[in-house]
Structure formats: structure tokens, C-alpha cells
Amino acid sequence: MVIQIDGAESINKGAQLMLVTVLQEIKERFPDATVVEYSKSPNEKLLRQYFGDNYRLARSKFMQKLITTFHVEKYANFIELKYWYRFTVFRARKGVDIVLNIGGFQFGDQWKHNHDNIRLWRRYLKKLKAYGTKTVFLPQAFGPFEKPGSREILKVLGTYADLLIARDEQSYRYLADGGIEPSRLALYPDFTNPVKGVETPQSQQHRGQVCIIPNNKMLKTGVMQEEAYVAAMAKVIKHISEKGFDSFLLNHAGSGDLKLCNKMAETQHIPVVKGLDAVQTKGVIASSYMVISSRFHGVANALSSGVPCLASSWSHKYQKLLEEFGQGDCLVDLTDMEGTLAKVDRMLDTKTNADTRNILKDKTQLLIEKNQEMWNFVWNQ
């Protein structure tokens, strides 16, 4: 069996954790499968760890070296979109049984779906279908689809994708209201819940502290300006210190998030944890007393590890994730500092923290069962 994984990433630890989850599932179900990874930043080390030499990179090593040597990703905005995408995710190949897309939130009004982007997705998915390859988009957020480009890309997905799995009810409604056939739709939670974090010196060093996870998407999407975001988090960190707790910042993604971590750290002189892989990152989160995260998988990692978490948001997907774990009132608005600090105080309280951990433990077990149900459904398609 040949299984291709699209949309993986190594810089964003949430995206990398999705890849780890899929690799673990394939290894358990189909240990002799050949795995093909198709992404902008191949995770060859992980592929070799799980499948030895029984893997392939869909993009040639020569092309990968060319792109890395000349920093093509860094200067991608200066390259014609159609050519950039041809180098990354838009070359269908024969002989693949199923494509699992783990690209996360990638379709909706928040993204620029222009003519070239839509045309290339259509060509790619159409060829996969012609080759007899099943295409499954594993649980991710979708929508809304109000803009013309968003509606057009939705038509492409509805025509050629075999299965679109929404990871929250709002995303499911966006897809259903957009005309996707019910037979091509499913609803299952984020699928990284079963993966356990691992112990590291960093997790031991910061055990029992408050973990702060910034996200530069808060700036890119216009939720907050950088100065206001840094200032708000500085107030939160100071307040936590005044309550007698130590805190640290965790870089959950790339250089943009690291820049924010460093700026926030300078305001209150707290450490920054960086340079970890996805499973190590989850281990650090799992050892924390509580988490305050603007990264979706920072929130998911905390909740699935039984760690109380407050989330600041730029998308509907955060609220829906919190609700799945029975934590619907744990979204914070960083422009409302009084309300934010009140929620921080509540989660710092020893009894509330312990009670929340018990709730999360039970919820996580139920969600892991749903994850298993999802995989059974996917493989039986």
C-alpha cells in the first residue's frame, strides 16, 4: 500500500505533531506500507524513524536542496504563485492508493484563493482522481466561504475530494452550507490527542510553571497590533508572578513567534524555551501548571495532556476546541485585561486547577475514542 501525506510541516510544532500522529497510525495499521511525504519542508528524519528506508519524498532531493540553498521559501512572495506551488504540492503521481492531507486550516476567507491557486488545486485533485487515488482531508478547520475565491475553491474540493473531515461543528456547517455532499463530509475532533509528550531537561526545569505560547497570527489577522499584544501579555505575566507563580515562554512555531517570545520575555525577564520538536514541545506543555496559548495546537496539547488552558483567538476553531473539552469559558480577550486576569486567577486557584484536570482527563479519553473511530472510518472508505 502506498500512502501519501500532504501538507506536513516541521517548523510549526502543531503541524509536525499531526505528521507524527499519522505516521504512528500508519505504522500500527500498515507496517509494510510505503509512505510518501509531499510538503514544503520534508520531515525525512521522522519518516526514517518510523519506516526505515520504506519511504519516499515526493519532491526530489535535488529540488529540495535547490529550494533550501537559494532560500526559495523565504522569497516565495517574489515568485509567481503558480511556479512556487508546482515546486511544492501540485504534482500528482500515479501509484498512490490514498492521499491524507494534514494541512490544517487552509481553506476559507482568511486565505487568498486567487485564480492560480484555485486552478492548481483543481488540476492536482482532478489528476489524483483520474489515477484512482482517494483524497482525504483529515480533521481541520474550514471556512467561512463568503468571498468569491473561497467559494470557488470550495467547489473544487466538493468536486474532487473523496472526504472532507471538519474538526468542529462550525466548520462542518460552513462546508454543508457551501454545497458539499453529505457523503463527502464527516465530523471528528483534532486527531493529535493520542500522542504523548516526552520528558526533556526543559520540561523538568519548568515543571509546575505557567507556559505562555504566543502566535504571530494574532498580528497578521489584525486581531491585535504587536505593541498591544506584547503589552497585554506582559501584564498577564506580571500578574502571574505577583500571584507567586513562575512562568516561561514557549516557541511553538517559527521565527515570527520566536520574535514575539523574545519581546515578551524582555518585558518581565522570563526564560524562552525553543528548539524542540513536536513531541518534546508537548512534553513541556504537559509538565506545566497551566497554559495560556494563542497557538491552536498549544491549546490542544495542553487540554489533551490534562493541563488547564486559557486561549486567545484569531479564528472560530479555538472556541470550538475549548468546548469539546468542556472549557467553553476559557477563551480570553486580551483587550479586556480585567476579564482576562479574572480567568487567570481562577485557573491558578489550586482547587479549580485540580478539578479542571479531572474534567480534561475524562474528556480526553472520550476524544481519543473518537479519534480511533475516525481512523476506522477513513481506512474503510
PDB file of C-alpha atoms in Angstrom, residues 80-265:
ATOM      1  CA  GLU A  80       4.999  33.704  -9.397  1.00  0.00           C
ATOM      2  CA  LEU A  81       2.497  31.708  -7.313  1.00  0.00           C
ATOM      3  CA  LYS A  82       1.861  29.063  -9.945  1.00  0.00           C
ATOM      4  CA  TYR A  83       5.551  28.161 -10.179  1.00  0.00           C
ATOM      5  CA  TRP A  84       6.011  28.103  -6.416  1.00  0.00           C
ATOM      6  CA  TYR A  85       3.127  25.718  -5.957  1.00  0.00           C
ATOM      7  CA  ARG A  86       4.366  23.428  -8.712  1.00  0.00           C
ATOM      8  CA  PHE A  87       7.532  23.019  -6.659  1.00  0.00           C
ATOM      9  CA  THR A  88       5.544  22.127  -3.545  1.00  0.00           C
ATOM     10  CA  VAL A  89       2.166  20.408  -3.532  1.00  0.00           C
ATOM     11  CA  PHE A  90       0.724  20.312  -7.031  1.00  0.00           C
ATOM     12  CA  ARG A  91       2.249  17.359  -8.868  1.00  0.00           C
ATOM     13  CA  ALA A  92       0.035  14.277  -8.806  1.00  0.00           C
ATOM     14  CA  ARG A  93       1.771  10.931  -9.262  1.00  0.00           C
ATOM     15  CA  LYS A  94       0.418   7.540 -10.263  1.00  0.00           C
ATOM     16  CA  GLY A  95       0.527   4.528  -7.982  1.00  0.00           C
ATOM     17  CA  VAL A  96      -0.640   6.204  -4.755  1.00  0.00           C
ATOM     18  CA  ASP A  97      -3.559   4.466  -3.020  1.00  0.00           C
ATOM     19  CA  ILE A  98      -4.611   7.293  -0.717  1.00  0.00           C
ATOM     20  CA  VAL A  99      -3.574  10.885  -0.025  1.00  0.00           C
ATOM     21  CA  LEU A 100      -4.005  12.123   3.537  1.00  0.00           C
ATOM     22  CA  ASN A 101      -3.981  15.910   3.656  1.00  0.00           C
ATOM     23  CA  ILE A 102      -2.942  17.244   7.075  1.00  0.00           C
ATOM     24  CA  GLY A 103      -2.530  20.860   6.020  1.00  0.00           C
ATOM     25  CA  GLY A 104      -4.654  22.213   8.864  1.00  0.00           C
ATOM     26  CA  PHE A 105      -6.654  25.402   8.407  1.00  0.00           C
ATOM     27  CA  GLN A 106      -6.100  26.287   4.732  1.00  0.00           C
ATOM     28  CA  PHE A 107      -9.493  26.955   3.118  1.00  0.00           C
ATOM     29  CA  GLY A 108     -11.679  29.938   3.944  1.00  0.00           C
ATOM     30  CA  ASP A 109     -11.936  33.706   3.770  1.00  0.00           C
ATOM     31  CA  GLN A 110      -8.763  34.164   5.860  1.00  0.00           C
ATOM     32  CA  TRP A 111      -6.687  32.868   2.935  1.00  0.00           C
ATOM     33  CA  LYS A 112      -6.038  34.300  -0.522  1.00  0.00           C
ATOM     34  CA  HIS A 113      -7.598  31.921  -3.033  1.00  0.00           C
ATOM     35  CA  ASN A 114      -6.691  33.589  -6.315  1.00  0.00           C
ATOM     36  CA  HIS A 115      -7.064  32.276  -9.860  1.00  0.00           C
ATOM     37  CA  ASP A 116      -3.698  30.469  -9.981  1.00  0.00           C
ATOM     38  CA  ASN A 117      -4.167  28.857  -6.588  1.00  0.00           C
ATOM     39  CA  ILE A 118      -7.646  27.574  -7.470  1.00  0.00           C
ATOM     40  CA  ARG A 119      -6.571  26.341 -10.908  1.00  0.00           C
ATOM     41  CA  LEU A 120      -3.649  24.386  -9.454  1.00  0.00           C
ATOM     42  CA  TRP A 121      -5.747  22.760  -6.751  1.00  0.00           C
ATOM     43  CA  ARG A 122      -8.299  21.764  -9.399  1.00  0.00           C
ATOM     44  CA  ARG A 123      -5.623  20.257 -11.663  1.00  0.00           C
ATOM     45  CA  TYR A 124      -3.950  18.416  -8.801  1.00  0.00           C
ATOM     46  CA  LEU A 125      -7.093  16.883  -7.279  1.00  0.00           C
ATOM     47  CA  LYS A 126      -8.553  16.069 -10.700  1.00  0.00           C
ATOM     48  CA  LYS A 127      -5.409  14.128 -11.657  1.00  0.00           C
ATOM     49  CA  LEU A 128      -5.412  12.228  -8.379  1.00  0.00           C
ATOM     50  CA  LYS A 129      -8.992  11.166  -9.023  1.00  0.00           C
ATOM     51  CA  ALA A 130      -8.117  10.138 -12.593  1.00  0.00           C
ATOM     52  CA  TYR A 131      -5.281   7.998 -11.207  1.00  0.00           C
ATOM     53  CA  GLY A 132      -7.705   6.256  -8.843  1.00  0.00           C
ATOM     54  CA  THR A 133      -6.188   7.820  -5.727  1.00  0.00           C
ATOM     55  CA  LYS A 134      -8.501   8.559  -2.816  1.00  0.00           C
ATOM     56  CA  THR A 135      -8.065  12.008  -1.294  1.00  0.00           C
ATOM     57  CA  VAL A 136      -8.938  12.574   2.358  1.00  0.00           C
ATOM     58  CA  PHE A 137      -8.599  15.879   4.185  1.00  0.00           C
ATOM     59  CA  LEU A 138      -8.074  14.863   7.812  1.00  0.00           C
ATOM     60  CA  PRO A 139      -9.735  16.931  10.595  1.00  0.00           C
ATOM     61  CA  GLN A 140      -9.116  20.623  10.115  1.00  0.00           C
ATOM     62  CA  ALA A 141     -10.942  23.933  10.321  1.00  0.00           C
ATOM     63  CA  PHE A 142     -12.807  25.215   7.253  1.00  0.00           C
ATOM     64  CA  GLY A 143     -14.460  28.482   6.290  1.00  0.00           C
ATOM     65  CA  PRO A 144     -16.187  30.807   6.212  1.00  0.00           C
ATOM     66  CA  PHE A 145     -16.681  30.882   2.433  1.00  0.00           C
ATOM     67  CA  GLU A 146     -18.139  34.311   1.694  1.00  0.00           C
ATOM     68  CA  LYS A 147     -15.514  35.632  -0.721  1.00  0.00           C
ATOM     69  CA  PRO A 148     -15.647  34.649  -4.431  1.00  0.00           C
ATOM     70  CA  GLY A 149     -12.273  32.891  -4.319  1.00  0.00           C
ATOM     71  CA  SER A 150     -13.251  30.970  -1.190  1.00  0.00           C
ATOM     72  CA  ARG A 151     -16.491  29.788  -2.766  1.00  0.00           C
ATOM     73  CA  GLU A 152     -14.629  28.694  -5.899  1.00  0.00           C
ATOM     74  CA  ILE A 153     -12.049  26.646  -4.010  1.00  0.00           C
ATOM     75  CA  LEU A 154     -14.902  25.025  -2.088  1.00  0.00           C
ATOM     76  CA  LYS A 155     -16.431  23.890  -5.393  1.00  0.00           C
ATOM     77  CA  VAL A 156     -13.112  22.311  -6.344  1.00  0.00           C
ATOM     78  CA  LEU A 157     -12.935  20.423  -3.050  1.00  0.00           C
ATOM     79  CA  GLY A 158     -16.543  19.318  -3.353  1.00  0.00           C
ATOM     80  CA  THR A 159     -15.966  18.016  -6.864  1.00  0.00           C
ATOM     81  CA  TYR A 160     -12.710  16.103  -6.467  1.00  0.00           C
ATOM     82  CA  ALA A 161     -12.003  15.340  -2.783  1.00  0.00           C
ATOM     83  CA  ASP A 162     -13.342  11.999  -1.574  1.00  0.00           C
ATOM     84  CA  LEU A 163     -13.678  13.063   2.056  1.00  0.00           C
ATOM     85  CA  LEU A 164     -13.510  16.358   3.935  1.00  0.00           C
ATOM     86  CA  ILE A 165     -13.340  15.970   7.708  1.00  0.00           C
ATOM     87  CA  ALA A 166     -14.224  19.044   9.738  1.00  0.00           C
ATOM     88  CA  ARG A 167     -12.852  19.151  13.262  1.00  0.00           C
ATOM     89  CA  ASP A 168     -15.636  21.329  14.655  1.00  0.00           C
ATOM     90  CA  GLU A 169     -19.351  21.835  14.080  1.00  0.00           C
ATOM     91  CA  GLN A 170     -18.934  25.367  12.726  1.00  0.00           C
ATOM     92  CA  SER A 171     -16.520  24.175  10.044  1.00  0.00           C
ATOM     93  CA  TYR A 172     -18.911  21.342   9.183  1.00  0.00           C
ATOM     94  CA  ARG A 173     -21.755  23.829   8.728  1.00  0.00           C
ATOM     95  CA  TYR A 174     -19.602  26.029   6.502  1.00  0.00           C
ATOM     96  CA  LEU A 175     -18.919  23.024   4.268  1.00  0.00           C
ATOM     97  CA  ALA A 176     -22.505  21.765   4.268  1.00  0.00           C
ATOM     98  CA  ASP A 177     -23.972  25.215   3.631  1.00  0.00           C
ATOM     99  CA  GLY A 178     -21.455  25.617   0.806  1.00  0.00           C
ATOM    100  CA  GLY A 179     -22.993  22.691  -1.037  1.00  0.00           C
ATOM    101  CA  ILE A 180     -20.642  19.809  -0.186  1.00  0.00           C
ATOM    102  CA  GLU A 181     -22.469  16.488  -0.481  1.00  0.00           C
ATOM    103  CA  PRO A 182     -23.151  14.837   2.895  1.00  0.00           C
ATOM    104  CA  SER A 183     -21.490  11.647   1.631  1.00  0.00           C
ATOM    105  CA  ARG A 184     -18.207  13.561   1.300  1.00  0.00           C
ATOM    106  CA  LEU A 185     -18.392  15.095   4.780  1.00  0.00           C
ATOM    107  CA  ALA A 186     -17.503  13.893   8.272  1.00  0.00           C
ATOM    108  CA  LEU A 187     -17.057  15.474  11.683  1.00  0.00           C
ATOM    109  CA  TYR A 188     -14.288  14.335  14.015  1.00  0.00           C
ATOM    110  CA  PRO A 189     -12.094  16.141  16.588  1.00  0.00           C
ATOM    111  CA  ASP A 190      -8.440  17.111  16.248  1.00  0.00           C
ATOM    112  CA  PHE A 191      -6.566  13.840  15.809  1.00  0.00           C
ATOM    113  CA  THR A 192      -3.370  14.586  17.773  1.00  0.00           C
ATOM    114  CA  ASN A 193      -4.936  13.760  21.163  1.00  0.00           C
ATOM    115  CA  PRO A 194      -3.414  10.258  21.492  1.00  0.00           C
ATOM    116  CA  VAL A 195       0.221  11.377  21.103  1.00  0.00           C
ATOM    117  CA  LYS A 196       2.045  11.703  24.417  1.00  0.00           C
ATOM    118  CA  GLY A 197       4.727  14.282  25.089  1.00  0.00           C
ATOM    119  CA  VAL A 198       8.199  13.198  26.173  1.00  0.00           C
ATOM    120  CA  GLU A 199      10.345  14.330  29.086  1.00  0.00           C
ATOM    121  CA  THR A 200      13.208  16.717  28.352  1.00  0.00           C
ATOM    122  CA  PRO A 201      15.508  18.846  30.514  1.00  0.00           C
ATOM    123  CA  GLN A 202      13.249  21.772  29.628  1.00  0.00           C
ATOM    124  CA  SER A 203      10.105  20.024  30.858  1.00  0.00           C
ATOM    125  CA  GLN A 204      11.846  19.138  34.118  1.00  0.00           C
ATOM    126  CA  GLN A 205      13.190  22.661  34.544  1.00  0.00           C
ATOM    127  CA  HIS A 206       9.803  24.317  34.058  1.00  0.00           C
ATOM    128  CA  ARG A 207       7.578  21.715  35.697  1.00  0.00           C
ATOM    129  CA  GLY A 208       4.715  23.307  37.614  1.00  0.00           C
ATOM    130  CA  GLN A 209       5.144  26.707  35.959  1.00  0.00           C
ATOM    131  CA  VAL A 210       2.799  28.678  33.714  1.00  0.00           C
ATOM    132  CA  CYS A 211       3.509  28.243  29.997  1.00  0.00           C
ATOM    133  CA  ILE A 212       2.870  31.208  27.665  1.00  0.00           C
ATOM    134  CA  ILE A 213       2.584  30.495  23.906  1.00  0.00           C
ATOM    135  CA  PRO A 214       2.372  33.497  21.522  1.00  0.00           C
ATOM    136  CA  ASN A 215       1.236  33.412  17.888  1.00  0.00           C
ATOM    137  CA  ASN A 216       2.109  35.962  15.224  1.00  0.00           C
ATOM    138  CA  LYS A 217      -1.207  35.129  13.518  1.00  0.00           C
ATOM    139  CA  MET A 218      -2.750  37.371  16.164  1.00  0.00           C
ATOM    140  CA  LEU A 219      -0.969  40.211  14.371  1.00  0.00           C
ATOM    141  CA  LYS A 220      -1.280  39.011  10.768  1.00  0.00           C
ATOM    142  CA  THR A 221      -5.041  38.600  11.043  1.00  0.00           C
ATOM    143  CA  GLY A 222      -5.478  42.031  12.607  1.00  0.00           C
ATOM    144  CA  VAL A 223      -6.774  40.839  15.975  1.00  0.00           C
ATOM    145  CA  MET A 224      -4.172  42.980  17.750  1.00  0.00           C
ATOM    146  CA  GLN A 225      -1.254  45.230  16.943  1.00  0.00           C
ATOM    147  CA  GLU A 226       2.158  43.972  18.027  1.00  0.00           C
ATOM    148  CA  GLU A 227       2.706  46.633  20.682  1.00  0.00           C
ATOM    149  CA  ALA A 228      -0.694  45.981  22.253  1.00  0.00           C
ATOM    150  CA  TYR A 229      -0.244  42.206  22.134  1.00  0.00           C
ATOM    151  CA  VAL A 230       3.185  42.322  23.785  1.00  0.00           C
ATOM    152  CA  ALA A 231       1.953  44.800  26.403  1.00  0.00           C
ATOM    153  CA  ALA A 232      -1.104  42.693  27.220  1.00  0.00           C
ATOM    154  CA  MET A 233       0.937  39.527  27.678  1.00  0.00           C
ATOM    155  CA  ALA A 234       3.451  41.450  29.794  1.00  0.00           C
ATOM    156  CA  LYS A 235       0.617  42.415  32.171  1.00  0.00           C
ATOM    157  CA  VAL A 236      -0.530  38.807  32.335  1.00  0.00           C
ATOM    158  CA  ILE A 237       2.986  37.554  33.063  1.00  0.00           C
ATOM    159  CA  LYS A 238       3.493  40.202  35.746  1.00  0.00           C
ATOM    160  CA  HIS A 239       0.173  39.301  37.345  1.00  0.00           C
ATOM    161  CA  ILE A 240       1.110  35.613  37.412  1.00  0.00           C
ATOM    162  CA  SER A 241       4.382  36.494  39.131  1.00  0.00           C
ATOM    163  CA  GLU A 242       2.570  38.602  41.717  1.00  0.00           C
ATOM    164  CA  LYS A 243       0.412  35.568  42.481  1.00  0.00           C
ATOM    165  CA  GLY A 244       3.555  33.599  43.330  1.00  0.00           C
ATOM    166  CA  PHE A 245       3.935  31.528  40.148  1.00  0.00           C
ATOM    167  CA  ASP A 246       6.879  31.329  37.755  1.00  0.00           C
ATOM    168  CA  SER A 247       6.221  31.450  34.040  1.00  0.00           C
ATOM    169  CA  PHE A 248       8.086  30.912  30.771  1.00  0.00           C
ATOM    170  CA  LEU A 249       7.517  31.461  27.067  1.00  0.00           C
ATOM    171  CA  LEU A 250       7.409  28.600  24.578  1.00  0.00           C
ATOM    172  CA  ASN A 251       8.099  28.986  20.871  1.00  0.00           C
ATOM    173  CA  HIS A 252       5.545  26.719  19.204  1.00  0.00           C
ATOM    174  CA  ALA A 253       6.342  27.720  15.616  1.00  0.00           C
ATOM    175  CA  GLY A 254       8.937  29.652  13.627  1.00  0.00           C
ATOM    176  CA  SER A 255      10.879  32.895  13.670  1.00  0.00           C
ATOM    177  CA  GLY A 256       7.777  35.104  13.818  1.00  0.00           C
ATOM    178  CA  ASP A 257       6.632  33.506  17.061  1.00  0.00           C
ATOM    179  CA  LEU A 258      10.176  33.495  18.426  1.00  0.00           C
ATOM    180  CA  LYS A 259      10.409  37.231  17.854  1.00  0.00           C
ATOM    181  CA  LEU A 260       7.272  37.713  19.928  1.00  0.00           C
ATOM    182  CA  CYS A 261       8.594  35.380  22.616  1.00  0.00           C
ATOM    183  CA  ASN A 262      11.780  37.401  22.909  1.00  0.00           C
ATOM    184  CA  LYS A 263       9.930  40.725  23.082  1.00  0.00           C
ATOM    185  CA  MET A 264       7.562  39.435  25.750  1.00  0.00           C
ATOM    186  CA  ALA A 265      10.429  37.878  27.690  1.00  0.00           C
TER     187      ALA A 265
END
